[in-house]
Coordinates of C-alpha atoms in Angstrom, one line a residue:
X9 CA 14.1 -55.1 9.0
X10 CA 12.5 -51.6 9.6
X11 CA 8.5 -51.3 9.0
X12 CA 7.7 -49.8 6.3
X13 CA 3.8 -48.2 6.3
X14 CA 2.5 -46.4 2.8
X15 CA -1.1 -45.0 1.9
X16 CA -3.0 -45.8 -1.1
X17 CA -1.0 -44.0 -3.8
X18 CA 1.4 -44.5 -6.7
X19 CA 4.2 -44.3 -4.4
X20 CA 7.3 -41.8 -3.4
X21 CA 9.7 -40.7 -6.3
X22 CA 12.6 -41.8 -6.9
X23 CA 14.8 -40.4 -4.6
X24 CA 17.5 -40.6 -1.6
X25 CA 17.7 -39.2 1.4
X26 CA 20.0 -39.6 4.6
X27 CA 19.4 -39.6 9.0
X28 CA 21.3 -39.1 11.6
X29 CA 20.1 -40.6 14.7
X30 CA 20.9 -40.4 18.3
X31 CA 23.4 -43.6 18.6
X32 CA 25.3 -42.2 15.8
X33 CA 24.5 -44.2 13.0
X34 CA 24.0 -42.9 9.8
X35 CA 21.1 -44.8 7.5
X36 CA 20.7 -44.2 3.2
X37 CA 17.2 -44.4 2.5
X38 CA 16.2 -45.1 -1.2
X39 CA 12.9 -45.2 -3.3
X40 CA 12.8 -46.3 -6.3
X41 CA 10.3 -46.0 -9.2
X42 CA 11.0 -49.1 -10.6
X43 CA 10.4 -51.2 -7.4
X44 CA 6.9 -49.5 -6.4
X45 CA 8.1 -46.2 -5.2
X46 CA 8.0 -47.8 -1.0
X47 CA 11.5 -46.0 0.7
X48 CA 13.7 -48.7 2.0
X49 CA 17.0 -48.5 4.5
X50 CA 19.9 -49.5 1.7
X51 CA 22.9 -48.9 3.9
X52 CA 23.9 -48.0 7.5
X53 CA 27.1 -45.9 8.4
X54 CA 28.8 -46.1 11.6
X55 CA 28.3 -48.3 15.0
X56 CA 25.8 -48.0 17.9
X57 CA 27.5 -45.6 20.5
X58 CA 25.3 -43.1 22.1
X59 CA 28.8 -40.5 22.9
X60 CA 28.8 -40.1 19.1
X61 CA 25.2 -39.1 18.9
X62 CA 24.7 -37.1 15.5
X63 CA 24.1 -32.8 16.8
X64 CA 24.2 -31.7 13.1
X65 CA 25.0 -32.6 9.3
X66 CA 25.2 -30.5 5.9
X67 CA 25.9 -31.9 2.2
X68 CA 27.4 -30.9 -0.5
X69 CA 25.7 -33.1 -3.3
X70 CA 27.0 -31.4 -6.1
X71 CA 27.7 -34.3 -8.9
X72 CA 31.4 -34.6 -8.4
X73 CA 32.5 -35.9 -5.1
X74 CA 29.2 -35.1 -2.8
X75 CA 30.7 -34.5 0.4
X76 CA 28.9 -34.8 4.3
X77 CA 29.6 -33.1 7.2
X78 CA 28.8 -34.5 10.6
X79 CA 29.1 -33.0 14.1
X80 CA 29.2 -35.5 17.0
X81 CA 28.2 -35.3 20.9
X82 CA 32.4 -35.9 21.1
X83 CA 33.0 -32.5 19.7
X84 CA 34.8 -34.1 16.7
X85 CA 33.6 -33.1 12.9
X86 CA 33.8 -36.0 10.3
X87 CA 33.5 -35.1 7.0
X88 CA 33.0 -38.0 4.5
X89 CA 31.7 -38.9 1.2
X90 CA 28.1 -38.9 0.3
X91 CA 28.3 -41.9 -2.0
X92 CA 29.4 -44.5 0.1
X93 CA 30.3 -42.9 3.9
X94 CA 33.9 -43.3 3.7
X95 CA 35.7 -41.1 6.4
X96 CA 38.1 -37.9 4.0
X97 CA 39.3 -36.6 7.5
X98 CA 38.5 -36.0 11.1
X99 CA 38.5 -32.1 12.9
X100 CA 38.3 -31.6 16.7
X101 CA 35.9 -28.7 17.7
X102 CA 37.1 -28.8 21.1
X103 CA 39.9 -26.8 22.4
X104 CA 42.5 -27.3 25.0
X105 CA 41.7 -23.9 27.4
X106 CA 37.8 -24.1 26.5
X107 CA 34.8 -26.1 28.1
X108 CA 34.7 -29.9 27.9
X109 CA 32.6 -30.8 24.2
X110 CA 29.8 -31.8 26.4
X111 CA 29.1 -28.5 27.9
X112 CA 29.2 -26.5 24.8
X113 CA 28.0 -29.0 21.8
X114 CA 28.0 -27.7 18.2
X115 CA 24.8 -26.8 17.3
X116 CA 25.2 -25.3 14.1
X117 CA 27.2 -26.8 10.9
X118 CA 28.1 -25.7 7.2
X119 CA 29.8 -27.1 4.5
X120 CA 30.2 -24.5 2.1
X121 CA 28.9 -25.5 -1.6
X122 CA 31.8 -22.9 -3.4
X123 CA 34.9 -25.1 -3.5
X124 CA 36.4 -26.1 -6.6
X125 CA 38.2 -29.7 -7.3
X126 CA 41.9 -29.7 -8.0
X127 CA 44.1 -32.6 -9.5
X128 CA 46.0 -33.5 -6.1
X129 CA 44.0 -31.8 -3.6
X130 CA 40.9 -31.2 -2.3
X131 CA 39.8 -27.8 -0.3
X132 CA 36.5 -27.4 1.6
X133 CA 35.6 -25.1 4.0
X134 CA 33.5 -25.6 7.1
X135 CA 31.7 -23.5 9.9
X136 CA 30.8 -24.5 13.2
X137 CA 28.8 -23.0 16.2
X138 CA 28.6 -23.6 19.8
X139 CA 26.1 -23.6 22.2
X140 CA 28.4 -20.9 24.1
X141 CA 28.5 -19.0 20.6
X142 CA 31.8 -20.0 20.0
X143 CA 32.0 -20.0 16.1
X144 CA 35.0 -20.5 14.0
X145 CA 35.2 -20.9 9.9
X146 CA 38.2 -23.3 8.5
X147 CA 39.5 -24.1 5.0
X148 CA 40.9 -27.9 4.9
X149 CA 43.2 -29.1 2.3
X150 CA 42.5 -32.9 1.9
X151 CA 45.1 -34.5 -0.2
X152 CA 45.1 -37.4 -1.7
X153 CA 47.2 -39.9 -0.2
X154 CA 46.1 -43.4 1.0
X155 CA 45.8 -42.0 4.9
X156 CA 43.3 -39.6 3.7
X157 CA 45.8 -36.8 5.6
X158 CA 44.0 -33.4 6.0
X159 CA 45.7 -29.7 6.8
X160 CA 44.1 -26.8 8.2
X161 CA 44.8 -23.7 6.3
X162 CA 43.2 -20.4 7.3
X163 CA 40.8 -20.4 10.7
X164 CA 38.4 -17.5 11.9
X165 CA 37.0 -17.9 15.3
X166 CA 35.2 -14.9 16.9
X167 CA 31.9 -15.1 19.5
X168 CA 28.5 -14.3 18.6
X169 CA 26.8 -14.0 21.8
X170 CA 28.5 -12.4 25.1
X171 CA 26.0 -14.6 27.3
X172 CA 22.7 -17.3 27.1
X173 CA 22.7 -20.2 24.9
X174 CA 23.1 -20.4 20.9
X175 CA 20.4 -23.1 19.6
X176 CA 20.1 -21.9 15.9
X177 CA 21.9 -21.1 13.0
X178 CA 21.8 -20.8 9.2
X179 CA 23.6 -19.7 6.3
X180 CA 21.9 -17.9 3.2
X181 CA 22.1 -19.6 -0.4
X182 CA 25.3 -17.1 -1.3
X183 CA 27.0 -17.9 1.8
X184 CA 28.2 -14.5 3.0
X185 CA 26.1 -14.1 5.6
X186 CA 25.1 -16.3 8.8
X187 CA 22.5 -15.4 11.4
X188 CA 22.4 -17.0 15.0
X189 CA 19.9 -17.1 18.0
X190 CA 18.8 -19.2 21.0
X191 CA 18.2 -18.6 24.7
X192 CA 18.6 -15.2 25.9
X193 CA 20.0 -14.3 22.9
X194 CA 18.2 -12.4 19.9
X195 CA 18.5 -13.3 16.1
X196 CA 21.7 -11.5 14.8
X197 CA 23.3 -11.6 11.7
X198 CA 27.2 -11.5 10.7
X199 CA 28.5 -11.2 7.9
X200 CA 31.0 -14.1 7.1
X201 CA 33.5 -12.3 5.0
X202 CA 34.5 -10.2 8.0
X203 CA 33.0 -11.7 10.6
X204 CA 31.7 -8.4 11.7
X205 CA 28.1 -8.6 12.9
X206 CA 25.7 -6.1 10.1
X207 CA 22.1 -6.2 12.3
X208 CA 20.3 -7.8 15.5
X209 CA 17.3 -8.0 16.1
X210 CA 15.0 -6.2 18.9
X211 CA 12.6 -7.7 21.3
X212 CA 8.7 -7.4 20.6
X213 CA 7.0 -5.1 22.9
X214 CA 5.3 -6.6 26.0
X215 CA 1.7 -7.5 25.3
X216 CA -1.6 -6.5 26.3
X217 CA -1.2 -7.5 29.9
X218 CA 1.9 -5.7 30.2
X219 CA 3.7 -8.9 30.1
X220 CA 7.2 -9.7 28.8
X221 CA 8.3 -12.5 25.7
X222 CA 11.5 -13.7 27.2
X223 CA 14.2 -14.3 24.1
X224 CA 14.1 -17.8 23.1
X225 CA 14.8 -18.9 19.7
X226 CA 14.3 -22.8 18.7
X227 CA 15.3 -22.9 14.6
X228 CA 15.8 -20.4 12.0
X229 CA 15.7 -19.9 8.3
X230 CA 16.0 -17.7 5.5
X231 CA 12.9 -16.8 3.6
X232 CA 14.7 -17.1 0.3
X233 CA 18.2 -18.7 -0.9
X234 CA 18.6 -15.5 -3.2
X235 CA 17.5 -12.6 -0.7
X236 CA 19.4 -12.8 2.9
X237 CA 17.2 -9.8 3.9
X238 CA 14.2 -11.8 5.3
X239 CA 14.5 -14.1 8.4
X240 CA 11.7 -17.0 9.9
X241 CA 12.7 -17.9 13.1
X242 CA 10.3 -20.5 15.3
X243 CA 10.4 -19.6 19.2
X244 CA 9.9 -21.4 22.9
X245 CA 6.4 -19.7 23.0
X246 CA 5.0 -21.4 20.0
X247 CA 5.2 -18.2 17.8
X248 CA 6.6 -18.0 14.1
X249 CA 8.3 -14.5 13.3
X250 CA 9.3 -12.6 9.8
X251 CA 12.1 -10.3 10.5
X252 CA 13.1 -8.0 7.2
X253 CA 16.2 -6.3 7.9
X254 CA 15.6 -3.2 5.3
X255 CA 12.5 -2.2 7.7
X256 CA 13.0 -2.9 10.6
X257 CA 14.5 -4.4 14.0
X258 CA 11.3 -6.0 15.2
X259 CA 9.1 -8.8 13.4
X260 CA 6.9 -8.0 10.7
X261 CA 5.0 -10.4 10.9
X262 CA 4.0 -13.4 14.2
X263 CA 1.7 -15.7 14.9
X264 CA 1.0 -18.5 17.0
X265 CA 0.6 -22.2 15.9
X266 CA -0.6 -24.3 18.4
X267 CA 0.6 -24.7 21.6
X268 CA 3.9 -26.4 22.2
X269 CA 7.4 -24.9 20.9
X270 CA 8.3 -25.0 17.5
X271 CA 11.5 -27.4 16.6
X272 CA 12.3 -26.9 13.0
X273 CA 12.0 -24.4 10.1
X274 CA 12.4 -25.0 6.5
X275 CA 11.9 -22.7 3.3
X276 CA 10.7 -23.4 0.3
X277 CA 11.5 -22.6 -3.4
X278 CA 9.3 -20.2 -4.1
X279 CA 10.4 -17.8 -1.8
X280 CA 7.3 -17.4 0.8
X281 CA 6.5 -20.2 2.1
X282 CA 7.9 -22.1 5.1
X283 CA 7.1 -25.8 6.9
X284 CA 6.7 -26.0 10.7
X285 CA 7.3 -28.4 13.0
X286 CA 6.5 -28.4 16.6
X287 CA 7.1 -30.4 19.5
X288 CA 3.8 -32.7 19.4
X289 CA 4.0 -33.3 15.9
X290 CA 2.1 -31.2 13.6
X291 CA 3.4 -30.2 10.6
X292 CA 2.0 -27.3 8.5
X293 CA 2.8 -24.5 5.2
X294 CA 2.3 -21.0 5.9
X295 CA 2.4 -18.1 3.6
X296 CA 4.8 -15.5 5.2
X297 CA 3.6 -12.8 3.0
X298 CA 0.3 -12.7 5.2
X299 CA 1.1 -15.3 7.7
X300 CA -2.1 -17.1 6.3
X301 CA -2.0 -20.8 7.1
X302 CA -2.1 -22.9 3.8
X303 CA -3.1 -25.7 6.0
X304 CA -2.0 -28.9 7.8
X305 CA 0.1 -32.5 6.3
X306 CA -2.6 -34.7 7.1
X307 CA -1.0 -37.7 9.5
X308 CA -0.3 -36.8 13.3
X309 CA 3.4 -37.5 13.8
X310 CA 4.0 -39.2 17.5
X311 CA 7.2 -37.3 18.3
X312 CA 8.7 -34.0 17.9
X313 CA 9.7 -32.9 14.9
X314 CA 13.5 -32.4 14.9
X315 CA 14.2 -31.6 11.1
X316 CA 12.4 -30.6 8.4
X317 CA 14.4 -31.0 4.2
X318 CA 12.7 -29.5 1.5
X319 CA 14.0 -31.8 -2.0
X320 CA 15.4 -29.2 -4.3
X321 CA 14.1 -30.6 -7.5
X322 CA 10.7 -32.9 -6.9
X323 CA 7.8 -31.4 -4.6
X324 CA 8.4 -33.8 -1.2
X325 CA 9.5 -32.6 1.9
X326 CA 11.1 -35.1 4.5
X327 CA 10.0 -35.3 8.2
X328 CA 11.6 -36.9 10.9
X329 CA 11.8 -36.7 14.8
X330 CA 11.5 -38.1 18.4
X331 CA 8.8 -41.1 17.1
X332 CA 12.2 -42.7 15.1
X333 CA 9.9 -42.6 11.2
X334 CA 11.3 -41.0 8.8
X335 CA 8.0 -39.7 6.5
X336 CA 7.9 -38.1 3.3
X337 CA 4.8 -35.6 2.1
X338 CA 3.8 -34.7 -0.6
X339 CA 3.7 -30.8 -0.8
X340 CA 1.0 -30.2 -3.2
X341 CA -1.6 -32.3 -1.6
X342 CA -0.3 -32.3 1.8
X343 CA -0.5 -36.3 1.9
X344 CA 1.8 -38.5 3.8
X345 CA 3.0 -40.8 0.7
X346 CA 5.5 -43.0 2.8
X347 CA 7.1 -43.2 6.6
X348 CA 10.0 -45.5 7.2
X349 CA 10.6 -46.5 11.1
X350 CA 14.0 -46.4 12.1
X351 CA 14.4 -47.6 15.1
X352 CA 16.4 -44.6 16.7
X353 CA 15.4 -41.2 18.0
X354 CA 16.0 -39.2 14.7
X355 CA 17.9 -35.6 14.9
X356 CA 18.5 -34.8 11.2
X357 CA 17.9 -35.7 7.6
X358 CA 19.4 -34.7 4.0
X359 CA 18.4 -35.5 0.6
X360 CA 21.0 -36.1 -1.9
X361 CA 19.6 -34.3 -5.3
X362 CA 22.1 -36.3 -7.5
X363 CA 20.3 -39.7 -7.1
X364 CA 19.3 -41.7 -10.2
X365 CA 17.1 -44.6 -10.4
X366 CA 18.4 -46.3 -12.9
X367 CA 16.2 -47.6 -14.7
X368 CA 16.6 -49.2 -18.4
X369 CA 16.2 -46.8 -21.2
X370 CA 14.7 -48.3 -23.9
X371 CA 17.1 -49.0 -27.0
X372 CA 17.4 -46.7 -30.5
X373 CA 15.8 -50.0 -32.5
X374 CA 12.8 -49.0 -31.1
X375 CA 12.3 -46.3 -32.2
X376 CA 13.2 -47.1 -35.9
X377 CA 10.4 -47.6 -38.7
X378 CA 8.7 -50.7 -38.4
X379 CA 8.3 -53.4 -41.5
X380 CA 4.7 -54.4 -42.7
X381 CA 5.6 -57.4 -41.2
X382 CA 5.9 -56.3 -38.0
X383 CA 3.1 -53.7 -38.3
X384 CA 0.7 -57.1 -39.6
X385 CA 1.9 -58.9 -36.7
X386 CA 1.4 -56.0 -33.7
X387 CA -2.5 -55.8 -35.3
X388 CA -3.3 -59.4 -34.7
X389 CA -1.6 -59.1 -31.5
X390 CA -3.9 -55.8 -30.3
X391 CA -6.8 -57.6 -31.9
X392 CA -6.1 -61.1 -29.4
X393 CA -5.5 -58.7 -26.8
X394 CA -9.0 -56.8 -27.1
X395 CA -11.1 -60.0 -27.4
X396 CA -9.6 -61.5 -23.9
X397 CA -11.7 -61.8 -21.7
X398 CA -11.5 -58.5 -19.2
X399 CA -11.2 -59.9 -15.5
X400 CA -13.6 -58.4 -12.9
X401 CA -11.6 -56.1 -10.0
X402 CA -13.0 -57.1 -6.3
X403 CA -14.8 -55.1 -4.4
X404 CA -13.2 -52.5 -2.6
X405 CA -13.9 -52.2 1.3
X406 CA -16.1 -48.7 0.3
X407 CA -18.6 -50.7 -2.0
X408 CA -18.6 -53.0 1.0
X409 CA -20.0 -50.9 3.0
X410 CA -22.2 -49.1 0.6
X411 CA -24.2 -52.6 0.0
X412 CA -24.4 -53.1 3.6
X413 CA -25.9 -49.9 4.3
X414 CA -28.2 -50.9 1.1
X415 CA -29.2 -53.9 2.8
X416 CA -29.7 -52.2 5.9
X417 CA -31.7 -49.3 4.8
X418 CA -34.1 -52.3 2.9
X419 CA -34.9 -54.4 5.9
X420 CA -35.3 -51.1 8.1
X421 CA -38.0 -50.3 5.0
X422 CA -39.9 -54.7 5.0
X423 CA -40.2 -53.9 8.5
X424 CA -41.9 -50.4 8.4
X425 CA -44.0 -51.7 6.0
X426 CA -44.6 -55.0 8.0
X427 CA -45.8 -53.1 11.1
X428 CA -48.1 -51.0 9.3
X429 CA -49.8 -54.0 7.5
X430 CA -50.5 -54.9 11.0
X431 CA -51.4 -51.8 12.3
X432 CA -54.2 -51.5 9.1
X433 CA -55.3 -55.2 10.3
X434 CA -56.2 -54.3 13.6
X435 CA -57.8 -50.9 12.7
X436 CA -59.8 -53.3 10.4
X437 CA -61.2 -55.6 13.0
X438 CA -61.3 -52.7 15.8
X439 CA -64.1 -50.9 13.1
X440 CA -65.7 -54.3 12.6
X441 CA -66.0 -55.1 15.9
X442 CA -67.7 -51.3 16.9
X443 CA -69.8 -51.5 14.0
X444 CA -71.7 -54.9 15.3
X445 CA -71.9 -53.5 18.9
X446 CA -73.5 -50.7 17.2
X447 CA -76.3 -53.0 15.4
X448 CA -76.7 -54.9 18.4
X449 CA -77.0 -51.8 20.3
X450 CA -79.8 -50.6 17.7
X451 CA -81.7 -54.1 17.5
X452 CA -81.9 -53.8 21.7
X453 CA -83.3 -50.5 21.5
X454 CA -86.3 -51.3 19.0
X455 CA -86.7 -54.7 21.2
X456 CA -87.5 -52.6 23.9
X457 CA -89.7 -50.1 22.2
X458 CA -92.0 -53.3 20.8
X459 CA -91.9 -54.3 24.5
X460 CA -93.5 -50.9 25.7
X461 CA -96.1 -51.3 22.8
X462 CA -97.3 -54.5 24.0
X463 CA -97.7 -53.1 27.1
X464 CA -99.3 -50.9 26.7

């Protein structure tokens, strides 16, 4: 059974989230209000195969039919339902004249949220992007026959990058527009309606020791769901960048956090502020208006941070990585409220918005009028209830240690005092003992004196 470590707190949310892990199995995590709030692993999709390993996934978890896209390490796209992971249909990425799917993987995956449900059929539409910058956008008719058959209507494929490596992508909240970036190649936006690129980005300047940034682009993300304009894109170097493309081709706005590469980039709802991940594991809010750190999720992560989800109704984000824990924060009080181990290196994780916990409602007789009876009968019960005896908590570890420091601080005081009781005793007896030397001293001197007389 996977470990399961939580902090002193109420507990997660209710809510449900999905991994992808490296061996191609696909895990349902669940936490539940009713049961303590500690996420638990409810169901696994898929077998252990390390040629299917998981490259990227996007839901649709809109109530009807939530559907899940999944690009393998095969170069084969499985798109299945959300509920309980059975396979619609399967799409090959790979083509018969182009590179082998292990030399240009998908790194970039969309399943586009603007479908509508028909009687017989069911449409969706998908976009896909190599590391070569191969990127093609297909609508799929799923029917509903027992074979689950699937047909591919219209397909766009064009290239966004004439050479280096693609390692990024995203698509804004209206889906029209896509920007890509990676190795060698800057952060560039098309526009998906004509797959006609609208603005690219421009390299910073070279620095203060005359010393050149190469392009390299880790994760991307758009500031807000609602403006496509603004762009935060995490690089090689360790830098986060704001790129508005109504100013300008250059960042408005980078900094530096830390010291390894950043890994993953997520907005949030407010429009300004982002999550960063980097490749040792820390995990921190800025505020991109001013690129002012908000501040660190207190919990060092072991691995690097692959993928960052942002819930888009209750105030967690999800975390997961190299170190195979899934943990979930809390983004108000940047606590880590739960981490689930997984067993697998992790490279992406969903939440499904739709979840429910299902707990019991109460009944309409409750809240009818009560009788007299009943209200007679509820009195004598609160009375019995307040005249129980009320059971002493146990000491926590704190007061624990507050007593033994008490005691400590006490004997440290009995034995102050002892020493200088014995220091007082000896200063006693050490005046004693000079003031009899003294008299004897005296007494010898007149002995002599009466001495001198007589002899005289």
């Amino acid at each position: 059974m996977p470990r399961t470590t939580t902090l002193e707190c109420p507990g997660c949310p209710s809510l449900r989230a999905l991994t992808f892990d490296a061996l191609g199995l696909i895990k349902v995590i669940e936490a539940k209000v009713s049961q303590g709030g500690a996420p638990r692993v409810v169901e696994r999709w898929g077998e252990l195969d390390s040629s299917k390993c998981v490259l990227a996934a996007s839901i649709n978890d809109r109530k009807d039919d939530p559907l899940l896209a999944v690009a393998r390490k095969t170069g084969m796209i499985e798109v299945l339902s959300a509920i309980n992971g059975d396979i619609r249909f399967t799409v090959s990425n790979a083509n018969e004249d182009g590179p082998r799917p292990e030399d240009d993987a998908v790194v970039g995956l969309h399943l586009f949220a603007g479908q509508k449900l028909e009687l017989t059929s069911r449409s969706c539409t998908l976009l896909t992007c190599t590391t070569k910058g191969n990127t093609s956008m297909r609508s799929i008719e799923v029917t509903d026959s027992p074979a689950g058959s699937a047909s591919i209507g219209s397909s766009n494929t064009w290239s966004v990058c004439s050479s280096g490596n693609i390692l990024c992508s995203k698509v804004d909240g209206s889906e029209k527009c896509a920007i890509f970036g990676g190795k060698g190649v800057e952060m560039n936006m098309w526009d998906l309606d004509n797959c006609t690129k609208i603005w690219a980005a421009k390299s910073p300047p070279k620095n203060s020791l005359d010393i050149f940034t190469p392009t390299w682009f880790t994760s991307s993300t758009f500031l807000s769901k609602d403006d496509h304009r603004k762009i935060v894109a995490g690089t090689n170097s360790h830098q986060v960048r704001l790129y508005d493309i109504s100013a300008q081709r250059r960042p408005v706005i980078s900094f530096d956090f830390r010291e390894t590469p950043i890994k993953s980039v997520t907005e949030d709802l407010d429009g300004y502020t982002v999550y960063v991940g980097n490749g040792s594991g820390d995990l921190a809010s800025f505020d991109m208006r001013t690129g002012k750190l908000l501040g660190c999720f207190l919990g060092k992560c072991s691995g690097s941070i692959r993928s960052i989800a942002r819930h888009p109704e209750l105030p967690v984000i999800a975390s997961c990585g190299l170190d195979s824990y899934l943990r979930l924060w809390d983004i108000k009080t940047r606590q880590l409220l739960s981490a689930v181990f997984l067993k697998q290196h992790l490279t992406n994780v969903v939440f499904d918005s739709n979840f429910a916990d299902g707990e019991v409602k109460p009944s309409v007789a409750a809240d009818l009028p009560l009788n007299a009876d009943q209200i007679a009968n509820e009195t004598e019960i609160r009375d019995e209830e307040e005249t129980l005896p009320v059971k002493r908590k146990k000491a926590s570890k704190e007061d624990e240690r507050r007593k033994k420091k008490k005691a400590t601080k006490e004997n440290e005081r009995n034995k102050v005092k002892e020493a200088s009781k014995e220091n007082n005793g000896s200063e006693k007896k050490a005046s004693k003992e000079n003031e009899g030397s003294k008299k004897l001293k005296s007494k010898k001197s007149k002995r002599s004196k009466c001495e001198i007389h007589d002899e005289s």
